[in-house]
PDB file of C-alpha atoms in Angstrom:
ATOM      1  CA  MET A   1      16.210  41.897  -4.221  1.00 84.00           C
ATOM      2  CA  LEU A   2      12.440  42.285  -3.808  1.00 92.00           C
ATOM      3  CA  ALA A   3      12.817  42.296  -0.017  1.00 91.00           C
ATOM      4  CA  ARG A   4      14.698  45.610  -0.253  1.00 94.00           C
ATOM      5  CA  LEU A   5      11.833  47.451  -1.947  1.00 93.00           C
ATOM      6  CA  LYS A   6       9.826  49.979   0.056  1.00 94.00           C
ATOM      7  CA  ALA A   7       6.719  48.083  -1.051  1.00 92.00           C
ATOM      8  CA  ALA A   8       8.089  44.729   0.179  1.00 93.00           C
ATOM      9  CA  PRO A   9       5.692  44.565   3.160  1.00 93.00           C
ATOM     10  CA  LEU A  10       2.783  44.541   0.681  1.00 93.00           C
ATOM     11  CA  LEU A  11       4.098  41.262  -0.731  1.00 95.00           C
ATOM     12  CA  SER A  12       4.220  39.483   2.621  1.00 94.00           C
ATOM     13  CA  GLY A  13       0.638  39.730   3.814  1.00 93.00           C
ATOM     14  CA  PHE A  14       0.509  43.348   4.968  1.00 89.00           C
ATOM     15  CA  ARG A  15      -2.529  44.163   7.153  1.00 91.00           C
ATOM     16  CA  GLY A  16      -4.074  40.738   6.770  1.00 92.00           C
ATOM     17  CA  ALA A  17      -3.839  40.542   2.990  1.00 94.00           C
ATOM     18  CA  ALA A  18      -2.819  37.271   1.379  1.00 96.00           C
ATOM     19  CA  ILE A  19       0.881  36.596   0.922  1.00 98.00           C
ATOM     20  CA  ALA A  20       1.761  37.494  -2.662  1.00 98.00           C
ATOM     21  CA  ASP A  21       3.143  35.070  -5.223  1.00 98.00           C
ATOM     22  CA  VAL A  22       6.704  36.380  -4.940  1.00 98.00           C
ATOM     23  CA  ALA A  23       8.064  33.371  -6.837  1.00 98.00           C
ATOM     24  CA  ALA A  24       5.898  34.208  -9.857  1.00 99.00           C
ATOM     25  CA  LEU A  25       6.864  37.887  -9.669  1.00 98.00           C
ATOM     26  CA  SER A  26      10.546  36.966  -9.467  1.00 98.00           C
ATOM     27  CA  GLN A  27      10.165  34.641 -12.457  1.00 99.00           C
ATOM     28  CA  LEU A  28       8.439  37.380 -14.458  1.00 99.00           C
ATOM     29  CA  ILE A  29      11.275  39.810 -13.711  1.00 98.00           C
ATOM     30  CA  ALA A  30      13.863  37.201 -14.707  1.00 98.00           C
ATOM     31  CA  ASP A  31      11.992  36.326 -17.913  1.00 99.00           C
ATOM     32  CA  ILE A  32      11.593  39.964 -18.982  1.00 99.00           C
ATOM     33  CA  SER A  33      15.254  40.638 -18.177  1.00 98.00           C
ATOM     34  CA  LEU A  34      16.320  37.686 -20.322  1.00 99.00           C
ATOM     35  CA  LEU A  35      14.044  38.780 -23.172  1.00 98.00           C
ATOM     36  CA  ALA A  36      15.466  42.307 -23.033  1.00 98.00           C
ATOM     37  CA  ALA A  37      19.050  41.030 -22.972  1.00 98.00           C
ATOM     38  CA  GLN A  38      18.524  38.598 -25.846  1.00 98.00           C
ATOM     39  CA  HIS A  39      16.890  41.273 -27.998  1.00 98.00           C
ATOM     40  CA  ALA A  40      18.802  44.358 -26.837  1.00 98.00           C
ATOM     41  CA  GLU A  41      19.501  45.426 -30.408  1.00 98.00           C
ATOM     42  CA  GLU A  42      15.792  45.352 -31.311  1.00 98.00           C
ATOM     43  CA  ILE A  43      14.088  46.505 -28.081  1.00 98.00           C
ATOM     44  CA  ALA A  44      14.419  50.078 -26.821  1.00 98.00           C
ATOM     45  CA  GLU A  45      12.084  49.691 -23.848  1.00 98.00           C
ATOM     46  CA  ILE A  46       9.540  47.402 -22.216  1.00 98.00           C
ATOM     47  CA  GLU A  47       6.732  48.638 -19.987  1.00 99.00           C
ATOM     48  CA  LEU A  48       4.423  46.396 -17.967  1.00 99.00           C
ATOM     49  CA  ASN A  49       1.834  48.459 -16.133  1.00 98.00           C
ATOM     50  CA  PRO A  50       0.161  47.330 -14.047  1.00 98.00           C
ATOM     51  CA  VAL A  51       1.333  43.901 -13.023  1.00 98.00           C
ATOM     52  CA  LEU A  52      -1.077  42.261 -10.584  1.00 98.00           C
ATOM     53  CA  VAL A  53       0.588  39.898  -8.130  1.00 97.00           C
ATOM     54  CA  HIS A  54      -1.949  37.377  -6.905  1.00 98.00           C
ATOM     55  CA  ALA A  55      -1.936  35.273  -3.739  1.00 98.00           C
ATOM     56  CA  GLU A  56       0.844  32.747  -3.282  1.00 98.00           C
ATOM     57  CA  GLY A  57       0.577  30.009  -5.895  1.00 99.00           C
ATOM     58  CA  GLN A  58      -1.825  32.031  -8.074  1.00 99.00           C
ATOM     59  CA  GLY A  59       0.720  33.780 -10.327  1.00 99.00           C
ATOM     60  CA  VAL A  60       0.780  37.248 -11.801  1.00 99.00           C
ATOM     61  CA  THR A  61      -1.270  39.052 -14.440  1.00 99.00           C
ATOM     62  CA  ILE A  62       0.171  41.623 -16.822  1.00 99.00           C
ATOM     63  CA  VAL A  63      -2.743  43.960 -17.504  1.00 99.00           C
ATOM     64  CA  ASP A  64      -1.042  46.095 -20.147  1.00 99.00           C
ATOM     65  CA  ALA A  65       2.296  45.793 -21.907  1.00 99.00           C
ATOM     66  CA  LEU A  66       4.216  47.970 -24.337  1.00 99.00           C
ATOM     67  CA  VAL A  67       7.366  47.009 -26.213  1.00 98.00           C
ATOM     68  CA  VAL A  68       9.091  49.800 -28.137  1.00 98.00           C
ATOM     69  CA  GLY A  69      11.454  48.789 -30.883  1.00 98.00           C
ATOM     70  CA  ARG A  70      14.664  50.530 -31.808  1.00 96.00           C
ATOM     71  CA  LYS A  71      14.570  52.580 -34.988  1.00 84.00           C
TER      72      LYS A  71
END
C-alpha cells in the first residue's frame, strides 16, 4: 500500500537519504487503524501531524497528535 503513494520514493532512500523505517510506519498505521476500529463509537477523528519516519530500524516519532471524541 505504501509503495503506491506519490511520496513512496522518499521512503526508499531518495537522493542518497537513508532508507526509511517502512516496517515501523506500517505498524503505526495498523495500530492506529485498530484503535480507531475498536473505539469507533467514541472516536470521531484522529490526527497525527507530523509523523517523522526515521532510518530503517530506528522507528517513527509522532510529534503531535489529536484525538477528537464523538459528542
